[in-house]
Coordinates of C-alpha atoms in Angstrom, one line a residue:
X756 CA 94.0 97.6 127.9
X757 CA 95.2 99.1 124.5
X758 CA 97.6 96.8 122.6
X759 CA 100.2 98.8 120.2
X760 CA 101.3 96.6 117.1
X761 CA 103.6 97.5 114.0
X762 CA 102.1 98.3 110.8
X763 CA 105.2 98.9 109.4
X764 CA 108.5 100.3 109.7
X765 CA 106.9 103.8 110.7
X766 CA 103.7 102.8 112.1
X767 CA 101.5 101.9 114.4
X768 CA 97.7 100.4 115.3
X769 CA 96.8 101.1 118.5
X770 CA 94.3 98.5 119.4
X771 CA 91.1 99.7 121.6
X772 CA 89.1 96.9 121.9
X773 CA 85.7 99.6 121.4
X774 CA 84.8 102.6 118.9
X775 CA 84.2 104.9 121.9
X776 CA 88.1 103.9 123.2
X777 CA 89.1 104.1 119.6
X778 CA 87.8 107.7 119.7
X779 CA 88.8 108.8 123.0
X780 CA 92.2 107.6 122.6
X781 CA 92.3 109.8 119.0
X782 CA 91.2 112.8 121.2
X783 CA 94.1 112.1 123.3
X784 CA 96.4 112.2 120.4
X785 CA 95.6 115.0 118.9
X786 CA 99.0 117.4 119.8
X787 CA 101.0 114.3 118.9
X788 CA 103.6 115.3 115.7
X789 CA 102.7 112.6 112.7
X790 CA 102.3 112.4 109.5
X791 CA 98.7 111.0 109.5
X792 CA 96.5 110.2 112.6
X793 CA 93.5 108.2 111.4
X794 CA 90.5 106.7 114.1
X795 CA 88.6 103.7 112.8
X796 CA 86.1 101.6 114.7
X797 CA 88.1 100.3 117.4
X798 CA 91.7 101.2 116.3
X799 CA 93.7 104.7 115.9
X800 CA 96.3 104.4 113.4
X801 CA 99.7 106.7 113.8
X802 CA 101.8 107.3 110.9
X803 CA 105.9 108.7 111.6
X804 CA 105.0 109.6 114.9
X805 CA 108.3 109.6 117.6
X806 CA 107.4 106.2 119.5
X807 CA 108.9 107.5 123.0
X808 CA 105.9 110.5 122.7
X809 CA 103.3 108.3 121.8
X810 CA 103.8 105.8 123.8
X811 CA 104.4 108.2 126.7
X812 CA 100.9 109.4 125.9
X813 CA 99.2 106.3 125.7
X814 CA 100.0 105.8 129.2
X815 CA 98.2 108.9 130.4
X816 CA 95.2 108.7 132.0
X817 CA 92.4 109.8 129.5
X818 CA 90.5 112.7 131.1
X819 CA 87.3 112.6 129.2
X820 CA 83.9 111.3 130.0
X821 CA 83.0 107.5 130.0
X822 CA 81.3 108.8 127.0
X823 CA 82.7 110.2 123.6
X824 CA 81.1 112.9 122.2
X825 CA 82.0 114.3 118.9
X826 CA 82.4 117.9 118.4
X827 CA 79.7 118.0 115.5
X828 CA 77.0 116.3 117.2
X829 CA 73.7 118.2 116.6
X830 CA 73.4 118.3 112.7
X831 CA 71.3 115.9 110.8
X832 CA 71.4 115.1 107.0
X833 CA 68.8 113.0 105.3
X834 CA 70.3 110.9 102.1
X835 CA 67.6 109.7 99.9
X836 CA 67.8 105.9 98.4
X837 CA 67.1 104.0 95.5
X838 CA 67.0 100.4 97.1
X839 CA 68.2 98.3 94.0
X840 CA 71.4 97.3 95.1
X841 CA 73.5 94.6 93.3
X842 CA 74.0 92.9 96.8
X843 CA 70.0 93.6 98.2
X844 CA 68.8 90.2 97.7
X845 CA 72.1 88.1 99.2
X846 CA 71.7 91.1 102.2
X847 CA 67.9 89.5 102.5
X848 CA 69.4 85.9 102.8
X849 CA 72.5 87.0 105.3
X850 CA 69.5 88.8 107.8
X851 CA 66.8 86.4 106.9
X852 CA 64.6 89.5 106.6
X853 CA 62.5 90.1 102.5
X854 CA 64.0 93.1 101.3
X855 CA 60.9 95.2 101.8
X856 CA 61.5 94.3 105.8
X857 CA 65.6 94.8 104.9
X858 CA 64.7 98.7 103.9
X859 CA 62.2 99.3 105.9
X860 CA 65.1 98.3 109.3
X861 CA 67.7 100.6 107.1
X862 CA 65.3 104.1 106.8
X863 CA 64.0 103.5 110.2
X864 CA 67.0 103.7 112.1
X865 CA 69.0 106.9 113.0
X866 CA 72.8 106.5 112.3
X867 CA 75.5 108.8 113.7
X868 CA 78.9 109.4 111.3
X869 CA 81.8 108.0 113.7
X870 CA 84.9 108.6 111.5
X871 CA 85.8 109.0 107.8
X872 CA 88.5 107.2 105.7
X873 CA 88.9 104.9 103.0
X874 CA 88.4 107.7 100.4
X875 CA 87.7 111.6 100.4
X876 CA 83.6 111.8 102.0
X877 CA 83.4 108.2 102.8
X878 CA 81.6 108.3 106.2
X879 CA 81.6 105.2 108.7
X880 CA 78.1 105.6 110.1
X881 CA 77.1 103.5 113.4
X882 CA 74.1 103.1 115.8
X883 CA 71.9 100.9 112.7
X884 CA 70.0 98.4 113.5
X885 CA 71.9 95.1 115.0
X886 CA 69.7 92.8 111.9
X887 CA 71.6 94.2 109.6
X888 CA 75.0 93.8 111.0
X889 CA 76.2 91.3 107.7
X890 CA 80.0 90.6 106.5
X891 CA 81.7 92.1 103.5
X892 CA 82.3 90.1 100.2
X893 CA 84.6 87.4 100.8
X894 CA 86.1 89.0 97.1
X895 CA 86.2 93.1 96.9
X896 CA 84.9 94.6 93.9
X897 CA 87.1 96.5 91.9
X898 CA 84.7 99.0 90.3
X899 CA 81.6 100.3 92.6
X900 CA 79.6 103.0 91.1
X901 CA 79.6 106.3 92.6
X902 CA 76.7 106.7 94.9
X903 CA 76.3 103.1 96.1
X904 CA 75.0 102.4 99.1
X905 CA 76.2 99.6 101.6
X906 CA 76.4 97.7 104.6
X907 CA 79.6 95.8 106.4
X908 CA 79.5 94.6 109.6
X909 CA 77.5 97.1 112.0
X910 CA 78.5 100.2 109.8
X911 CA 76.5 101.4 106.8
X912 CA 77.9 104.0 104.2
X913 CA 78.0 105.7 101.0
X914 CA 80.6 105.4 98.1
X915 CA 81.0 109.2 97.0
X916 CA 82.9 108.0 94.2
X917 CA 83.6 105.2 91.4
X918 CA 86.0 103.2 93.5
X919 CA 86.7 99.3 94.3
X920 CA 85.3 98.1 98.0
X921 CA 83.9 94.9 99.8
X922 CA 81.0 96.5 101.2
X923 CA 77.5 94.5 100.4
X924 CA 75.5 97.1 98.0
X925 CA 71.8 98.1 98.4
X926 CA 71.3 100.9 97.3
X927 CA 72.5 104.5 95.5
X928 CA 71.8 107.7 95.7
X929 CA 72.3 111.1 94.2
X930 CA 73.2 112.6 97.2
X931 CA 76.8 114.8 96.6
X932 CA 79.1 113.1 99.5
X933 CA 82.0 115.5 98.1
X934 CA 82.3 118.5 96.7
X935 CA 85.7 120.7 97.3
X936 CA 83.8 124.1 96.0
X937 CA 82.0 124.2 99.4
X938 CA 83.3 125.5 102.4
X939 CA 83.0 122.2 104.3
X940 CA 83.8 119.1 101.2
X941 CA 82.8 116.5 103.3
X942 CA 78.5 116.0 103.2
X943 CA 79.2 113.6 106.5
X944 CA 81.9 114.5 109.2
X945 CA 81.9 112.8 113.0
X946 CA 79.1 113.3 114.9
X947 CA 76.6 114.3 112.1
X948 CA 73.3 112.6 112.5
X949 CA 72.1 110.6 109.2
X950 CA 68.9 109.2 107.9
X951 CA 68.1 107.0 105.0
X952 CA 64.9 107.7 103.0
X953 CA 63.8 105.3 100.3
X954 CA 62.7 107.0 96.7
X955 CA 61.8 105.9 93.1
X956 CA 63.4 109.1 92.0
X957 CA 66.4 108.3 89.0
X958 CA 69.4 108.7 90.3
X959 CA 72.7 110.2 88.2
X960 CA 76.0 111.1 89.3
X961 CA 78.8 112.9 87.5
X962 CA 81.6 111.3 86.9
X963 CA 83.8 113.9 88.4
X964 CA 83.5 115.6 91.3
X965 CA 84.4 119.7 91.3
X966 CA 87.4 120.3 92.3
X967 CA 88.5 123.7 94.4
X968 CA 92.1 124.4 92.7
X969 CA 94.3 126.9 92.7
X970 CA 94.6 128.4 88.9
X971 CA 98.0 129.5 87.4
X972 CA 98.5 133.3 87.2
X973 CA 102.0 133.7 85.9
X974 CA 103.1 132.9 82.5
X975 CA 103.4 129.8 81.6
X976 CA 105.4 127.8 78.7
X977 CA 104.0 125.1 76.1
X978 CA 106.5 122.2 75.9
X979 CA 105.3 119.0 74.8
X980 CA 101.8 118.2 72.6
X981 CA 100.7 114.2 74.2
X982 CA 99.7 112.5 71.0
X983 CA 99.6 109.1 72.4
X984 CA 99.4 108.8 76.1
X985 CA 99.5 104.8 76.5
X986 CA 97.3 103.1 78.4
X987 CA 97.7 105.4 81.4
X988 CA 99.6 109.1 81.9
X989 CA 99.4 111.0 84.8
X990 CA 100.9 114.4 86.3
X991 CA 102.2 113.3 89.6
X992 CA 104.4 115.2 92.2
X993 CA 104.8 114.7 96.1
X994 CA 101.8 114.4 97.3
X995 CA 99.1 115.9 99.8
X996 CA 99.9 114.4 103.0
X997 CA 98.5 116.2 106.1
X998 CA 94.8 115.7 104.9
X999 CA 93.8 112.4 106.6
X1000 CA 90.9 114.3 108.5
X1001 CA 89.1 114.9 105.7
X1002 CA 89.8 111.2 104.3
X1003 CA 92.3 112.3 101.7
X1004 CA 96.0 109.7 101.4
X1005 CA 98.9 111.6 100.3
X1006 CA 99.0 109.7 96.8
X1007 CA 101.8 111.1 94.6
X1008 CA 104.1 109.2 92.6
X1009 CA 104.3 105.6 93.0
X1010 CA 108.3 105.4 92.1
X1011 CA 109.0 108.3 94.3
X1012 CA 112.5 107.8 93.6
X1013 CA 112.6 108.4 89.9
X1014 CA 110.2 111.0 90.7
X1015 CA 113.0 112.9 92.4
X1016 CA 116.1 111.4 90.5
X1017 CA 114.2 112.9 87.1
X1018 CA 113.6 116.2 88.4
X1019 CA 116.7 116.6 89.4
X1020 CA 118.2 115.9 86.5
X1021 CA 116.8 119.1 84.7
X1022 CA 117.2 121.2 87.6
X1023 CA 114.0 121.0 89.2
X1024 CA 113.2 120.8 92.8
X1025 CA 112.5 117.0 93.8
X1026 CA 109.0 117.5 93.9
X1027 CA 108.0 119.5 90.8
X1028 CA 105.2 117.9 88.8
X1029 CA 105.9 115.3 86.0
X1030 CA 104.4 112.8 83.8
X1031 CA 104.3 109.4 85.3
X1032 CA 103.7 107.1 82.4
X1033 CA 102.8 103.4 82.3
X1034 CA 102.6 100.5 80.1
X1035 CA 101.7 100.7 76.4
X1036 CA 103.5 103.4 74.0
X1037 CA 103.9 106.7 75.0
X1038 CA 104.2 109.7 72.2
X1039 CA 104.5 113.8 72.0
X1040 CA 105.8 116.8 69.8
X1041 CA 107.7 119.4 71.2
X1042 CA 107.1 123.1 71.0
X1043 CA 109.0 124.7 72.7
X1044 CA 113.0 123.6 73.0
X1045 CA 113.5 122.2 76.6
X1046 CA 115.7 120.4 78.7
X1047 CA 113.9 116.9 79.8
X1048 CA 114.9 113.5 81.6
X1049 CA 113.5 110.1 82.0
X1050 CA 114.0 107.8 84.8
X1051 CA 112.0 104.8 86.4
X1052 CA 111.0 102.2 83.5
X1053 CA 113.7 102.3 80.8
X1054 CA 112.0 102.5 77.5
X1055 CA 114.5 102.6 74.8
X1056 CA 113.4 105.9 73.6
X1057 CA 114.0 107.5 70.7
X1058 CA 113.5 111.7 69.1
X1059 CA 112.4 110.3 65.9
X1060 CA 114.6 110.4 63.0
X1061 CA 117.5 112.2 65.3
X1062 CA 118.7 109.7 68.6
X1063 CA 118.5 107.8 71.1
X1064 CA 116.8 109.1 74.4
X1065 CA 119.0 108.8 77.0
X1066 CA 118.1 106.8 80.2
X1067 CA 119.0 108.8 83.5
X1068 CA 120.3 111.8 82.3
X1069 CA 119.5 115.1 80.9
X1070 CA 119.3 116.0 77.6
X1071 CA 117.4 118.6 75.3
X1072 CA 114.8 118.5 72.8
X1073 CA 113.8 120.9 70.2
X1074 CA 110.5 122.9 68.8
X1075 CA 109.1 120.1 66.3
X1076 CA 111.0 116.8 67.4
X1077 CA 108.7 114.2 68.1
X1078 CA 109.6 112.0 71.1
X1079 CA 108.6 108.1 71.2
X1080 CA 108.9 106.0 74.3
X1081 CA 107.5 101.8 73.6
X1082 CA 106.5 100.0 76.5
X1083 CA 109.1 99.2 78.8
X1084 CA 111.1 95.5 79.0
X1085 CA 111.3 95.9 82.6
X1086 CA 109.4 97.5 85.1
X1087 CA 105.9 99.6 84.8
X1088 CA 105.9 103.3 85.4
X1089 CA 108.3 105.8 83.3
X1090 CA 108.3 109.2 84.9
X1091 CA 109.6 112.3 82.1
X1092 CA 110.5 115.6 83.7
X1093 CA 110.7 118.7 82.5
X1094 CA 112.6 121.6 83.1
X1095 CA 110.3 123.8 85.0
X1096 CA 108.1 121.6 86.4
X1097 CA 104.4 120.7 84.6
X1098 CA 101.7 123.8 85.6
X1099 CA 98.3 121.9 86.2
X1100 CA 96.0 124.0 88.7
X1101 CA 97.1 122.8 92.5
X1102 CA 94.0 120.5 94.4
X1103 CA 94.9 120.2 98.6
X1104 CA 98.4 121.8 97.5
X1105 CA 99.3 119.5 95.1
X1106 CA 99.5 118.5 91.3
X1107 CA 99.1 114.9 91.7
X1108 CA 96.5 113.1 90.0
X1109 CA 94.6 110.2 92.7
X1110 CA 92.8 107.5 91.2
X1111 CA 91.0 106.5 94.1
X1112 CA 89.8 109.6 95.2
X1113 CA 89.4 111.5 92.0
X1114 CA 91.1 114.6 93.2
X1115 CA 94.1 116.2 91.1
X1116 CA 93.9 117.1 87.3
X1117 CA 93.1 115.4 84.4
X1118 CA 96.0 115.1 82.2
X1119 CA 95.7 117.6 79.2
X1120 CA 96.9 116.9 75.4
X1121 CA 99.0 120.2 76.3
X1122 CA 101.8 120.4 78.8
X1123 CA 102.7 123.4 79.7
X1124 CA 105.6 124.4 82.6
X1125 CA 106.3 126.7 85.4
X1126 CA 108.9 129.5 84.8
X1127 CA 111.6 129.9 87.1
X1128 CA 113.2 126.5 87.7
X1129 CA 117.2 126.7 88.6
X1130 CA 118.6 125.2 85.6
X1131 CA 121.8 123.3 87.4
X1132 CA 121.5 119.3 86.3
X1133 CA 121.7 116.7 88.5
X1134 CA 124.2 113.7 87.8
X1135 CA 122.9 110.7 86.0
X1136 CA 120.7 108.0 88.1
X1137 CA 122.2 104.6 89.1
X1138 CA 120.3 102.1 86.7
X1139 CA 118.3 99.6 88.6
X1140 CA 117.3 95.9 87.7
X1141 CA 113.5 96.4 87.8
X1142 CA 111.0 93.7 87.6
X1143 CA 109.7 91.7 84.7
X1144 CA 107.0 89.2 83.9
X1145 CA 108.1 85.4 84.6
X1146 CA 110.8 86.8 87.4
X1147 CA 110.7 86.8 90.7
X1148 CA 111.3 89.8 93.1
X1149 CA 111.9 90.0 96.5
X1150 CA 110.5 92.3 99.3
X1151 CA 111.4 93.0 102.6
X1152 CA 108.2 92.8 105.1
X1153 CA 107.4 93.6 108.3
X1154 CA 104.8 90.9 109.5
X1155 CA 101.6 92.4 110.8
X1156 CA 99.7 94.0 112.1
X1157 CA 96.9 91.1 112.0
X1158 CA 99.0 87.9 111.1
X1159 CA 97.6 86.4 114.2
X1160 CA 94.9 85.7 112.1
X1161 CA 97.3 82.8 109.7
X1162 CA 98.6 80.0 109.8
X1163 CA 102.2 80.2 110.0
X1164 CA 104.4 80.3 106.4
X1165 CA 102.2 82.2 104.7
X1166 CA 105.1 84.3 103.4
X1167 CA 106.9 81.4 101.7
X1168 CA 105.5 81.5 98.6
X1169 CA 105.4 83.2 94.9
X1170 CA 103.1 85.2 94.0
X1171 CA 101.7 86.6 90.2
X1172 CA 100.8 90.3 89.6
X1173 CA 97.6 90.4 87.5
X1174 CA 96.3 92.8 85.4
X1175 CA 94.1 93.8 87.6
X1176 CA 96.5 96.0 89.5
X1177 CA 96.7 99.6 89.0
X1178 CA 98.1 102.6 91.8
X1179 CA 95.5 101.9 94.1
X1180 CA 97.1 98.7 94.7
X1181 CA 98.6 95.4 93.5
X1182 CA 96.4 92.4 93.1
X1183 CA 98.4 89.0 93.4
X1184 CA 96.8 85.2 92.6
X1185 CA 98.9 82.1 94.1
X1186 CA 98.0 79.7 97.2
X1187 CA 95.4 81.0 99.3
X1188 CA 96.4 82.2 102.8
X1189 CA 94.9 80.4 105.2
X1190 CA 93.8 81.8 108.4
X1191 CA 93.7 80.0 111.4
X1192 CA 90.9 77.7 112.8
X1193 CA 89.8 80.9 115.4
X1194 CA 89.8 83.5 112.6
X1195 CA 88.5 81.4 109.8
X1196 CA 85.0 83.5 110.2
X1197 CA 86.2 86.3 111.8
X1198 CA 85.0 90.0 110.6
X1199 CA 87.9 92.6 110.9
X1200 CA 86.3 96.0 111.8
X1201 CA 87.4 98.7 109.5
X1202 CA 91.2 99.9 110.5
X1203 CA 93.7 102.4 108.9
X1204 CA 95.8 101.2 106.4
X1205 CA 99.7 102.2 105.1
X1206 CA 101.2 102.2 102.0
X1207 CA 102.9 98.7 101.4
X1208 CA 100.3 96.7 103.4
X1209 CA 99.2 93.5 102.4
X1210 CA 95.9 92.9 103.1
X1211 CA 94.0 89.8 103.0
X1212 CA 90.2 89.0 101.6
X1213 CA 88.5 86.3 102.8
X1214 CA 89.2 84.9 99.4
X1215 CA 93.1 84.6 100.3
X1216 CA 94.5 86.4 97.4
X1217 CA 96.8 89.6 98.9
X1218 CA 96.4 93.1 97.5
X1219 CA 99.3 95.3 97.7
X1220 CA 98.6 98.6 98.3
X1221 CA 100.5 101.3 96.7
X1222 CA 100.3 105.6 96.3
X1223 CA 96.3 105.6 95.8
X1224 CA 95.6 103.4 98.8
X1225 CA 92.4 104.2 100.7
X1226 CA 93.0 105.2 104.2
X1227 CA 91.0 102.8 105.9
X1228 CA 90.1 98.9 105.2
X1229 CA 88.6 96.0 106.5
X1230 CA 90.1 92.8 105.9
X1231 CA 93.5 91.9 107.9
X1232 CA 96.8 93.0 107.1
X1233 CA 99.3 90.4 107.1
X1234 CA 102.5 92.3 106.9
X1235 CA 103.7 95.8 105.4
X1236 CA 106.6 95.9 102.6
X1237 CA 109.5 98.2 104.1
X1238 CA 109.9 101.4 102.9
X1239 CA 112.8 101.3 101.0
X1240 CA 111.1 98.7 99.0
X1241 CA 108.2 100.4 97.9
X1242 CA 109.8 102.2 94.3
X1243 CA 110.6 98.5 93.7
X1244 CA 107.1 97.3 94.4
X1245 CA 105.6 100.5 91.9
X1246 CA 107.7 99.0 89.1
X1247 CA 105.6 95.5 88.9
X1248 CA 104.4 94.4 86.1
X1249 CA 101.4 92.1 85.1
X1250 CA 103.0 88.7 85.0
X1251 CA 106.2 89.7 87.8
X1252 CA 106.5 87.1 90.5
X1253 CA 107.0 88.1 94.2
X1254 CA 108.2 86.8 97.0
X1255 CA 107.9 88.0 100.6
X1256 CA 110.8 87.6 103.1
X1257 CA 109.5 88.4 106.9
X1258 CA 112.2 90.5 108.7
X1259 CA 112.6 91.2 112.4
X1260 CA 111.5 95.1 113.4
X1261 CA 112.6 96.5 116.6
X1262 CA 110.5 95.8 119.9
X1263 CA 107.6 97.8 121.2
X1264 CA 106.1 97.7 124.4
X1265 CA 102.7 97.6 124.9
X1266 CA 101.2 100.8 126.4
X1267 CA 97.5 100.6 128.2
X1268 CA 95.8 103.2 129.9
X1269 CA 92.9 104.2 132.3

């Protein structure tokens, strides 16, 4: 029996009850029309799929063996380990094994990759050795070096990149896990064989991966000098949805809406690259005269010693005016567009900038745009009452997929955005959730994960996930903030209460199959 539940306004999880189900049913899946499609150990999750085809699927026989068998079974890779792990010794104390006995169960054992997710390379690998089946943190991380090593539940994996996670660390390694100047990024892809192998070898890791972009050819046009990028600037467009195979979210913009209302104003198409700017000042010279707009975070900007920067509307600025924008009152991310479009080399088809994955450029001193932009202005953009610190803000959610596993009124409550939020997602602190008495030990197998889910550590504190999410996770998801609401949620600042109001969502019938 397969269980279908909402993650969302325009999603699914498909619950399997095994990996091999979860598989076969992603097999089954495969001509379906979605935006992302993304296996996990015993769920498939479906992103803007039509329901009436999926579920019309799902209650197809599968025609497969009792068996799944990947399509890249046959090729073995052999990682090599440094067994120091941060997590090693409370590993030794979960198993009751001494770490010698812990590394000598992890090398000996032949693991099989099953599916990817969370983050570009990251490989869920199965088949280990039941001692070591342990739980993850009851707090995730937020920085795990690149290379780490680790264990949750009956999976075992590698962290290609610095990243945050929950998974129990013991070990790292210098083995590349992704690398876009090969033919094939991904070390690990479903049904590769893998073997541990413990060294004393040093291990180092870059801190950026290569990246296989696409370089400008045509001329191009200096605009704007960054002398002061504030505490974080990035070039963001649309996104690069359409890559969840090879564990890559879309990412893109956070405000999406500002994205587009800004690049419209100066004539651009909606997507065109632009500088998404966050808290702290932000300052540049111009070099070139150009026509810009600013929209998102209102910042009270000014071209020094000239005027006012205009909020929501169009206006130009001239070879050697300096442009200053303070932190914003009200709200988080500022994004400035320019006429054109900012030229950074492409990575997956887009110009955006993930933090999670490290894919997308590095934001030079020197912005430079794309020729060729259609030079009609947009009207100016509504003004919006964004969050600030102290107030509270209200989102729409859509409970589930997992709040089975709480207590009931776990949504009425505030909640405080810390500092420790960022794109990936939005880390809250208030009351604890509490899960119920059945759950209270429960480990959630790794499952795909939306933008605007709310997922819960065993710690009860939410995280909010936003652009940068990883596409797989493995604590419950209590609810999913609506669409339309996730701008709003982008514009948070550290110190912004929330609140969460549970809405109805439209019925869906269960679907199992043979």
């Amino acid at each position: 029996m397969r269980r279908v539940r909402r993650a969302g306004d325009n999603a699914v999880i498909i619950d399997c009850g095994t990996l091999d189900n979860a598989l076969r049913t992603f097999e089954q899946l495969r001509d379906l029309r979605a935006d992302e499609i993304v296996p996990a150990a015993e769920t498939v999750l479906v992103i803007g799929a039509d329901e009436s085809a999926l579920l019309s699927l799902l209650d197809a026989p599968i025609h497969t063996p009792p068996t799944f068998t990947p399509v890249h079974s046959g090729t073995s890779v052999t990682i090599p380990v440094v067994y120091d792990g941060a997590d090693i010794q409370d590993v030794s104390d979960l198993t009751g094994l001494s770490p010698d006995a812990l590394i000598d169960r992890h090398t000996s054992t032949e693991y099989t990759v099953a599916f990817t997710g969370f983050a570009p390379g990251f490989a869920y690998l199965t088949g280990g050795d039941g001692a070591l089946d342990v739980p993850r943190r009851s707090s995730p991380r937020q920085r795990i070096p690149a290379g780490s090593v680790g264990l949750a539940g009956e999976f075992s994996g590698v962290y290609p990149r610095e990243s945050p996670g929950g998974w129990q660390l013991i070990g790292r390694t210098s083995h590349q896990m992704w690398d876009l100047s090969r033919p094939e990024p991904a070390t690990l892809i479903p049904g590769y064989s893998v073997r541990f192998e413990a060294t004393r070898d040093a291990v180092t890791l870059g801190s950026r991966e290569q990246e296989n972009t696409t370089e400008s050819v045509h001329q191009r046009t200096h605009v704007l000098t960054i002398t002061n990028p504030g505490i974080q600037t990035l070039i963001e467009d649309l996104g690069r949805p359409g890559h969840a195979h090879q564990g890559v979210s879309p990412s893109g913009a956070a405000d999406r809406t500002a994205l587009r209302e800004a690049n419209l104003l100066v004539g651009n198409d909606a997507g065109a690259a632009a500088l998404e700017i966050s808290l702290g000042d932000f300052d540049a010279s111009v070099t070139t005269t150009a026509v810009v707009a600013v929209c998102g975070a209102e910042r009270n900007g000014v071209v020094v010693g000239k005027r006012k920067i205009p909020h929501g509307r169009a206006f130009r600025v001239d070879a050697g005016d300096d442009i200053h924008l303070p932190s914003p009152e009200r709200g988080l991310r500022t994004v400035l567009a320019i006429r054109g479009g900012i030229d950074v080399p492409e990575t997956l088809g887009s110009r955006s900038t993930d933090t999670l994955s490290g894919l997308g450029p590095e934001t030079p001193t020197e912005i430079h745009v794309l020729p060729g932009a259609r030079g009609i202005t947009g009207n100016p953009a509504a003004p919006l009452q964004l969050p600030a610190a102290g107030e509270v803000t209200e989102f729409r959610v859509i409970p589930g997929p997992r709040d089975d596993w709480f207590e009931p009124g776990q949504f009425d409550r505030e909640w405080e955005v810390t500092p420790a939020s960022s794109r990936v997602g939005i880390r809250l602190s208030g009351t604890p959730c509490e899960r119920l008495p059945g759950y209270t030990d429960c480990e959630l197998p790794s499952e795909g994960l939306v933008t605007g889910a709310i997922q819960v550590p065993a710690n009860g504190q939410p995280v909010l996930f936003l652009a940068d999410r990883p596409l797989t996770g493995g604590y419950p998801v209590i609810g999913v903030v609506v669409e339309e609401d996730l701008d709003l949620a982008a514009q948070l600042p550290p110190g912004a209460l929330v609140r969460f109001v549970p809405i109805d969502s439209e019925p869906l019938r269960e679907g199992d199959s043979r």
